[in-house]
PDB file of C-alpha atoms in Angstrom:
ATOM      1  CA  MET A   1      -1.048   4.688  19.452  1.00  0.00           C
ATOM      2  CA  ALA A   2      -3.194   3.954  16.397  1.00  0.00           C
ATOM      3  CA  THR A   3      -6.719   2.642  15.901  1.00  0.00           C
ATOM      4  CA  ILE A   4      -6.541  -0.545  13.861  1.00  0.00           C
ATOM      5  CA  PHE A   5      -9.455  -2.482  12.400  1.00  0.00           C
ATOM      6  CA  ALA A   6      -8.967  -6.192  11.670  1.00  0.00           C
ATOM      7  CA  ILE A   7     -11.595  -7.924   9.522  1.00  0.00           C
ATOM      8  CA  ASP A   8     -11.454 -11.711   9.194  1.00  0.00           C
ATOM      9  CA  ASP A   9     -14.008 -14.515   9.476  1.00  0.00           C
ATOM     10  CA  ASP A  10     -11.503 -16.593  11.468  1.00  0.00           C
ATOM     11  CA  GLU A  11     -11.819 -15.589  15.123  1.00  0.00           C
ATOM     12  CA  LYS A  12      -8.521 -17.285  16.053  1.00  0.00           C
ATOM     13  CA  ILE A  13      -6.638 -15.064  13.618  1.00  0.00           C
ATOM     14  CA  LEU A  14      -8.447 -12.003  14.940  1.00  0.00           C
ATOM     15  CA  ALA A  15      -7.441 -12.928  18.498  1.00  0.00           C
ATOM     16  CA  PHE A  16      -3.834 -13.412  17.369  1.00  0.00           C
ATOM     17  CA  ILE A  17      -3.775 -10.013  15.638  1.00  0.00           C
ATOM     18  CA  LYS A  18      -5.417  -8.235  18.554  1.00  0.00           C
ATOM     19  CA  THR A  19      -3.039  -9.675  21.154  1.00  0.00           C
ATOM     20  CA  ALA A  20       0.023  -8.829  19.046  1.00  0.00           C
ATOM     21  CA  LEU A  21      -0.980  -5.240  18.341  1.00  0.00           C
ATOM     22  CA  LEU A  22      -2.395  -4.421  21.770  1.00  0.00           C
ATOM     23  CA  ARG A  23       1.079  -5.105  23.150  1.00  0.00           C
ATOM     24  CA  GLU A  24       2.373  -2.410  20.808  1.00  0.00           C
ATOM     25  CA  GLY A  25      -0.007   0.066  22.428  1.00  0.00           C
ATOM     26  CA  HIS A  26      -2.537   0.196  19.602  1.00  0.00           C
ATOM     27  CA  GLN A  27      -6.296   0.177  19.932  1.00  0.00           C
ATOM     28  CA  VAL A  28      -7.599  -2.833  18.003  1.00  0.00           C
ATOM     29  CA  GLU A  29     -11.165  -3.507  16.929  1.00  0.00           C
ATOM     30  CA  THR A  30     -11.991  -6.869  15.352  1.00  0.00           C
ATOM     31  CA  PHE A  31     -14.833  -7.817  13.013  1.00  0.00           C
ATOM     32  CA  THR A  32     -15.885 -11.142  11.484  1.00  0.00           C
ATOM     33  CA  SER A  33     -17.694  -9.493   8.560  1.00  0.00           C
ATOM     34  CA  THR A  34     -17.196  -6.406   6.416  1.00  0.00           C
ATOM     35  CA  LYS A  35     -20.865  -5.530   6.893  1.00  0.00           C
ATOM     36  CA  ALA A  36     -20.093  -4.370  10.432  1.00  0.00           C
ATOM     37  CA  VAL A  37     -17.517  -1.847   9.147  1.00  0.00           C
ATOM     38  CA  THR A  38     -19.499   0.831   7.349  1.00  0.00           C
ATOM     39  CA  ALA A  39     -17.851   3.731   5.558  1.00  0.00           C
ATOM     40  CA  GLU A  40     -18.736   6.008   8.451  1.00  0.00           C
ATOM     41  CA  LYS A  41     -17.151   3.652  10.982  1.00  0.00           C
ATOM     42  CA  ALA A  42     -14.073   2.947   8.832  1.00  0.00           C
ATOM     43  CA  LYS A  43     -13.179   6.648   8.865  1.00  0.00           C
ATOM     44  CA  PHE A  44     -12.066   6.205  12.482  1.00  0.00           C
ATOM     45  CA  ALA A  45      -9.424   3.622  11.516  1.00  0.00           C
ATOM     46  CA  ASP A  46      -5.766   4.549  11.093  1.00  0.00           C
ATOM     47  CA  LEU A  47      -5.129   1.215   9.341  1.00  0.00           C
ATOM     48  CA  ILE A  48      -7.277  -1.724   8.194  1.00  0.00           C
ATOM     49  CA  LEU A  49      -6.125  -5.354   8.124  1.00  0.00           C
ATOM     50  CA  LEU A  50      -8.439  -7.113   5.696  1.00  0.00           C
ATOM     51  CA  ASP A  51      -8.821 -10.826   5.017  1.00  0.00           C
ATOM     52  CA  VAL A  52      -9.367 -11.656   1.347  1.00  0.00           C
ATOM     53  CA  MET A  53     -11.389 -14.871   1.479  1.00  0.00           C
ATOM     54  CA  MET A  54     -14.603 -14.247   3.425  1.00  0.00           C
ATOM     55  CA  PRO A  55     -18.041 -15.773   2.747  1.00  0.00           C
ATOM     56  CA  GLU A  56     -20.380 -12.771   2.509  1.00  0.00           C
ATOM     57  CA  GLU A  57     -18.152 -10.176   0.853  1.00  0.00           C
ATOM     58  CA  ASP A  58     -14.505 -10.846   0.125  1.00  0.00           C
ATOM     59  CA  GLY A  59     -11.741  -8.405   0.960  1.00  0.00           C
ATOM     60  CA  PHE A  60     -11.186  -7.322  -2.635  1.00  0.00           C
ATOM     61  CA  GLU A  61     -14.854  -6.368  -3.042  1.00  0.00           C
ATOM     62  CA  TYR A  62     -14.810  -4.457   0.247  1.00  0.00           C
ATOM     63  CA  CYS A  63     -11.589  -2.617  -0.610  1.00  0.00           C
ATOM     64  CA  GLN A  64     -12.903  -1.603  -4.016  1.00  0.00           C
ATOM     65  CA  ARG A  65     -16.141  -0.364  -2.478  1.00  0.00           C
ATOM     66  CA  MET A  66     -14.431   1.575   0.313  1.00  0.00           C
ATOM     67  CA  ARG A  67     -11.180   2.840  -1.189  1.00  0.00           C
ATOM     68  CA  ASN A  68     -12.524   6.232  -2.261  1.00  0.00           C
ATOM     69  CA  LEU A  69     -14.347   6.645   1.046  1.00  0.00           C
ATOM     70  CA  VAL A  70     -11.477   6.007   3.488  1.00  0.00           C
ATOM     71  CA  ASP A  71      -7.950   7.345   3.421  1.00  0.00           C
ATOM     72  CA  CYS A  72      -6.056   4.930   5.680  1.00  0.00           C
ATOM     73  CA  PRO A  73      -3.714   2.121   4.573  1.00  0.00           C
ATOM     74  CA  ILE A  74      -5.428  -1.172   3.723  1.00  0.00           C
ATOM     75  CA  LEU A  75      -3.307  -4.308   4.156  1.00  0.00           C
ATOM     76  CA  PHE A  76      -4.657  -7.582   2.804  1.00  0.00           C
ATOM     77  CA  VAL A  77      -4.172 -10.621   5.029  1.00  0.00           C
ATOM     78  CA  THR A  78      -4.306 -13.533   2.631  1.00  0.00           C
ATOM     79  CA  ALA A  79      -3.444 -17.135   1.894  1.00  0.00           C
ATOM     80  CA  LYS A  80      -3.696 -16.368  -1.825  1.00  0.00           C
ATOM     81  CA  THR A  81      -0.368 -16.537  -3.647  1.00  0.00           C
ATOM     82  CA  GLU A  82      -1.462 -16.294  -7.292  1.00  0.00           C
ATOM     83  CA  GLU A  83       0.144 -13.328  -9.013  1.00  0.00           C
ATOM     84  CA  SER A  84      -3.142 -12.315 -10.667  1.00  0.00           C
ATOM     85  CA  ALA A  85      -4.894 -12.067  -7.293  1.00  0.00           C
ATOM     86  CA  LEU A  86      -2.122  -9.946  -5.800  1.00  0.00           C
ATOM     87  CA  ILE A  87      -2.049  -7.658  -8.845  1.00  0.00           C
ATOM     88  CA  HIS A  88      -5.802  -7.203  -8.547  1.00  0.00           C
ATOM     89  CA  GLY A  89      -5.624  -6.377  -4.834  1.00  0.00           C
ATOM     90  CA  LEU A  90      -2.975  -3.703  -5.267  1.00  0.00           C
ATOM     91  CA  GLY A  91      -4.660  -2.345  -8.385  1.00  0.00           C
ATOM     92  CA  ILE A  92      -7.925  -1.606  -6.577  1.00  0.00           C
ATOM     93  CA  GLY A  93      -6.187   0.400  -3.869  1.00  0.00           C
ATOM     94  CA  GLY A  94      -4.674  -2.057  -1.402  1.00  0.00           C
ATOM     95  CA  ASP A  95      -1.364  -0.847  -0.022  1.00  0.00           C
ATOM     96  CA  ASP A  96       0.314  -4.136   0.840  1.00  0.00           C
ATOM     97  CA  TYR A  97      -0.395  -7.734   1.768  1.00  0.00           C
ATOM     98  CA  ILE A  98       0.677 -10.111   4.511  1.00  0.00           C
ATOM     99  CA  ARG A  99       0.735 -13.776   3.568  1.00  0.00           C
ATOM    100  CA  LYS A 100      -0.755 -16.330   5.964  1.00  0.00           C
ATOM    101  CA  PRO A 101       0.716 -17.773   8.076  1.00  0.00           C
ATOM    102  CA  PHE A 102       2.635 -14.821   9.483  1.00  0.00           C
ATOM    103  CA  SER A 103       4.610 -14.178  12.648  1.00  0.00           C
ATOM    104  CA  VAL A 104       3.984 -11.612  15.365  1.00  0.00           C
ATOM    105  CA  SER A 105       7.183  -9.790  14.409  1.00  0.00           C
ATOM    106  CA  GLU A 106       6.206  -9.529  10.732  1.00  0.00           C
ATOM    107  CA  LEU A 107       2.720  -8.290  11.584  1.00  0.00           C
ATOM    108  CA  ARG A 108       4.048  -5.639  13.959  1.00  0.00           C
ATOM    109  CA  ALA A 109       6.780  -4.523  11.557  1.00  0.00           C
ATOM    110  CA  ARG A 110       4.470  -4.133   8.579  1.00  0.00           C
ATOM    111  CA  VAL A 111       1.821  -2.293  10.577  1.00  0.00           C
ATOM    112  CA  SER A 112       4.437   0.030  12.095  1.00  0.00           C
ATOM    113  CA  ALA A 113       5.960   0.711   8.674  1.00  0.00           C
ATOM    114  CA  HIS A 114       2.660   1.810   7.167  1.00  0.00           C
ATOM    115  CA  LEU A 115       1.720   3.913  10.192  1.00  0.00           C
ATOM    116  CA  ARG A 116       5.120   5.665  10.071  1.00  0.00           C
ATOM    117  CA  ARG A 117       4.731   6.603   6.449  1.00  0.00           C
ATOM    118  CA  GLU A 118       1.389   8.267   7.249  1.00  0.00           C
ATOM    119  CA  SER A 119       3.113  10.707   9.578  1.00  0.00           C
ATOM    120  CA  ARG A 120       5.818  11.841   7.166  1.00  0.00           C
ATOM    121  CA  GLY A 121       5.680  15.531   6.362  1.00  0.00           C
ATOM    122  CA  HIS A 122       7.107  17.326   3.283  1.00  0.00           C
ATOM    123  CA  THR A 123       6.837  20.968   2.313  1.00  0.00           C
ATOM    124  CA  HIS A 124       8.024  21.561  -1.255  1.00  0.00           C
ATOM    125  CA  VAL A 125       7.399  20.785  -4.909  1.00  0.00           C
ATOM    126  CA  LEU A 126       9.887  18.839  -7.028  1.00  0.00           C
ATOM    127  CA  ARG A 127       9.784  19.196 -10.832  1.00  0.00           C
ATOM    128  CA  ILE A 128      11.409  16.856 -13.336  1.00  0.00           C
ATOM    129  CA  GLY A 129      10.453  17.092 -16.987  1.00  0.00           C
ATOM    130  CA  ASN A 130       6.683  17.208 -17.326  1.00  0.00           C
ATOM    131  CA  PHE A 131       6.157  15.892 -13.806  1.00  0.00           C
ATOM    132  CA  SER A 132       5.613  17.883 -10.614  1.00  0.00           C
ATOM    133  CA  LEU A 133       5.688  16.184  -7.224  1.00  0.00           C
ATOM    134  CA  ASP A 134       3.748  18.045  -4.524  1.00  0.00           C
ATOM    135  CA  LEU A 135       5.424  16.706  -1.381  1.00  0.00           C
ATOM    136  CA  ALA A 136       3.101  18.593   0.941  1.00  0.00           C
ATOM    137  CA  GLY A 137      -0.103  17.462  -0.731  1.00  0.00           C
ATOM    138  CA  LYS A 138       1.348  14.036  -1.617  1.00  0.00           C
ATOM    139  CA  LYS A 139       0.265  14.337  -5.236  1.00  0.00           C
ATOM    140  CA  LEU A 140       1.912  13.769  -8.604  1.00  0.00           C
ATOM    141  CA  PHE A 141       1.052  15.978 -11.569  1.00  0.00           C
ATOM    142  CA  HIS A 142       1.715  15.708 -15.294  1.00  0.00           C
ATOM    143  CA  ASP A 143       1.890  19.328 -16.397  1.00  0.00           C
ATOM    144  CA  SER A 144      -1.076  20.656 -14.371  1.00  0.00           C
ATOM    145  CA  VAL A 145      -3.112  17.445 -14.363  1.00  0.00           C
ATOM    146  CA  GLU A 146      -3.133  15.333 -11.199  1.00  0.00           C
ATOM    147  CA  ILE A 147      -2.355  11.653 -11.761  1.00  0.00           C
ATOM    148  CA  SER A 148      -4.612   9.348  -9.771  1.00  0.00           C
ATOM    149  CA  LEU A 149      -2.331   7.204  -7.594  1.00  0.00           C
ATOM    150  CA  THR A 150      -2.838   5.091  -4.507  1.00  0.00           C
ATOM    151  CA  LYS A 151      -0.754   6.069  -1.487  1.00  0.00           C
ATOM    152  CA  SER A 152       1.720   3.272  -2.103  1.00  0.00           C
ATOM    153  CA  GLU A 153       2.069   4.179  -5.775  1.00  0.00           C
ATOM    154  CA  TYR A 154       2.640   7.811  -4.842  1.00  0.00           C
ATOM    155  CA  LEU A 155       5.335   6.953  -2.315  1.00  0.00           C
ATOM    156  CA  ILE A 156       7.213   4.792  -4.817  1.00  0.00           C
ATOM    157  CA  CYS A 157       7.079   7.592  -7.396  1.00  0.00           C
ATOM    158  CA  ALA A 158       8.199  10.128  -4.789  1.00  0.00           C
ATOM    159  CA  HIS A 159      11.186   8.029  -3.752  1.00  0.00           C
ATOM    160  CA  LEU A 160      12.287   7.475  -7.347  1.00  0.00           C
ATOM    161  CA  LEU A 161      11.730  11.101  -8.341  1.00  0.00           C
ATOM    162  CA  GLU A 162      13.608  12.520  -5.359  1.00  0.00           C
ATOM    163  CA  ALA A 163      16.673  10.529  -6.458  1.00  0.00           C
ATOM    164  CA  ALA A 164      16.087  10.598 -10.226  1.00  0.00           C
ATOM    165  CA  GLY A 165      18.754   8.667 -12.091  1.00  0.00           C
ATOM    166  CA  GLN A 166      19.655   6.510  -9.091  1.00  0.00           C
ATOM    167  CA  VAL A 167      18.916   2.789  -9.342  1.00  0.00           C
ATOM    168  CA  PHE A 168      17.054   1.093  -6.491  1.00  0.00           C
ATOM    169  CA  SER A 169      16.559  -2.618  -6.046  1.00  0.00           C
ATOM    170  CA  LYS A 170      13.058  -3.886  -5.303  1.00  0.00           C
ATOM    171  CA  ALA A 171      14.074  -4.624  -1.713  1.00  0.00           C
ATOM    172  CA  GLN A 172      15.569  -1.135  -1.306  1.00  0.00           C
ATOM    173  CA  LEU A 173      12.393   0.466  -2.618  1.00  0.00           C
ATOM    174  CA  TYR A 174      10.212  -1.521  -0.250  1.00  0.00           C
ATOM    175  CA  GLU A 175      12.378  -0.710   2.745  1.00  0.00           C
ATOM    176  CA  ALA A 176      12.632   2.978   1.801  1.00  0.00           C
ATOM    177  CA  VAL A 177       8.905   3.382   1.221  1.00  0.00           C
ATOM    178  CA  PHE A 178       7.443   1.102   3.876  1.00  0.00           C
ATOM    179  CA  GLY A 179      10.339   0.695   6.303  1.00  0.00           C
ATOM    180  CA  TYR A 180      10.393  -3.091   6.471  1.00  0.00           C
ATOM    181  CA  ALA A 181      11.973  -5.789   4.310  1.00  0.00           C
ATOM    182  CA  GLY A 182      10.130  -9.114   4.300  1.00  0.00           C
ATOM    183  CA  SER A 183       9.701 -12.161   2.116  1.00  0.00           C
ATOM    184  CA  SER A 184       6.981 -10.696  -0.111  1.00  0.00           C
ATOM    185  CA  ASP A 185       8.545  -7.261  -0.625  1.00  0.00           C
ATOM    186  CA  ASP A 186       9.850  -7.855  -4.138  1.00  0.00           C
ATOM    187  CA  SER A 187       6.513  -8.925  -5.565  1.00  0.00           C
ATOM    188  CA  VAL A 188       4.674  -5.999  -3.958  1.00  0.00           C
ATOM    189  CA  ILE A 189       7.024  -3.505  -5.595  1.00  0.00           C
ATOM    190  CA  VAL A 190       6.826  -5.255  -8.981  1.00  0.00           C
ATOM    191  CA  GLU A 191       3.043  -5.078  -9.017  1.00  0.00           C
ATOM    192  CA  HIS A 192       2.925  -1.463  -7.856  1.00  0.00           C
ATOM    193  CA  ILE A 193       5.399  -0.509 -10.618  1.00  0.00           C
ATOM    194  CA  LYS A 194       3.194  -2.258 -13.203  1.00  0.00           C
ATOM    195  CA  ASN A 195       0.183  -0.298 -12.009  1.00  0.00           C
ATOM    196  CA  ILE A 196       2.102   3.010 -12.030  1.00  0.00           C
ATOM    197  CA  ARG A 197       3.379   2.414 -15.561  1.00  0.00           C
ATOM    198  CA  ALA A 198      -0.123   1.636 -16.804  1.00  0.00           C
ATOM    199  CA  LYS A 199      -1.383   4.938 -15.396  1.00  0.00           C
ATOM    200  CA  LEU A 200       1.524   6.982 -16.791  1.00  0.00           C
ATOM    201  CA  LYS A 201       0.973   5.540 -20.281  1.00  0.00           C
ATOM    202  CA  ASP A 202      -2.275   7.503 -20.357  1.00  0.00           C
ATOM    203  CA  TYR A 203      -0.055  10.595 -20.491  1.00  0.00           C
ATOM    204  CA  GLN A 204       2.283   9.095 -23.122  1.00  0.00           C
ATOM    205  CA  GLU A 205       5.037   8.873 -20.535  1.00  0.00           C
ATOM    206  CA  ASP A 206       7.292   5.988 -19.481  1.00  0.00           C
ATOM    207  CA  PRO A 207       9.765   7.514 -16.996  1.00  0.00           C
ATOM    208  CA  ILE A 208      10.429   4.432 -14.850  1.00  0.00           C
ATOM    209  CA  GLU A 209      13.268   2.424 -16.320  1.00  0.00           C
ATOM    210  CA  THR A 210      13.972  -1.195 -15.469  1.00  0.00           C
ATOM    211  CA  VAL A 211      17.685  -1.828 -14.954  1.00  0.00           C
ATOM    212  CA  TRP A 212      17.792  -5.563 -15.535  1.00  0.00           C
ATOM    213  CA  GLY A 213      19.217  -7.578 -12.686  1.00  0.00           C
ATOM    214  CA  ILE A 214      19.300  -4.537 -10.383  1.00  0.00           C
ATOM    215  CA  GLY A 215      16.021  -2.664 -10.076  1.00  0.00           C
ATOM    216  CA  TYR A 216      14.379   0.594 -11.181  1.00  0.00           C
ATOM    217  CA  ARG A 217      15.157   4.263 -11.671  1.00  0.00           C
ATOM    218  CA  TRP A 218      13.312   7.388 -12.732  1.00  0.00           C
ATOM    219  CA  ARG A 219      14.847   8.780 -15.906  1.00  0.00           C
ATOM    220  CA  LYS A 220      16.249  12.306 -15.541  1.00  0.00           C
TER     221      LYS A 220
END
């Protein structure tokens, strides 16, 4: 059982989310404004479902303000489909997004996938080239310098590094990292890869190779 916070100014959507996730055994708290979910309160959440378009403070602003203060997955619930908006949301620390309208089964599957990944345990360090992957601490290092990654970015890097040289499709990466394949999976992976590459360029590295028509691999 997990504690899930849902923040949306539409009370019908909040009721839908709460009913769906209560039946999965989760504890669900709903809020119509981000102002009710302070940093201190948010620390009790295992996962946050966050609407993007809200009148007082939108979901992107809230995520950016809170991301360094809370450690749980943040999933945007949004009707936005513009690529620039989705890139922005993932770039500021969002882990995934669920497009409105969505079904009960998709909501449950995505929530379960992100909660499962939080419980994964690893106990060793993997080194390839100048990179070191601390699987226990869930951190990626270039030489001895930690690279600042979101949880989703880290998990993508970890999956590629652990099978360096192997090509994964976007759908395979999403399913391997998050445990669920849905209609928006491909675009989520594409945007996370863009963000990872931008961060690795700061270290003069470009280890993630695009295999056109297939997917991605980490160069050995």
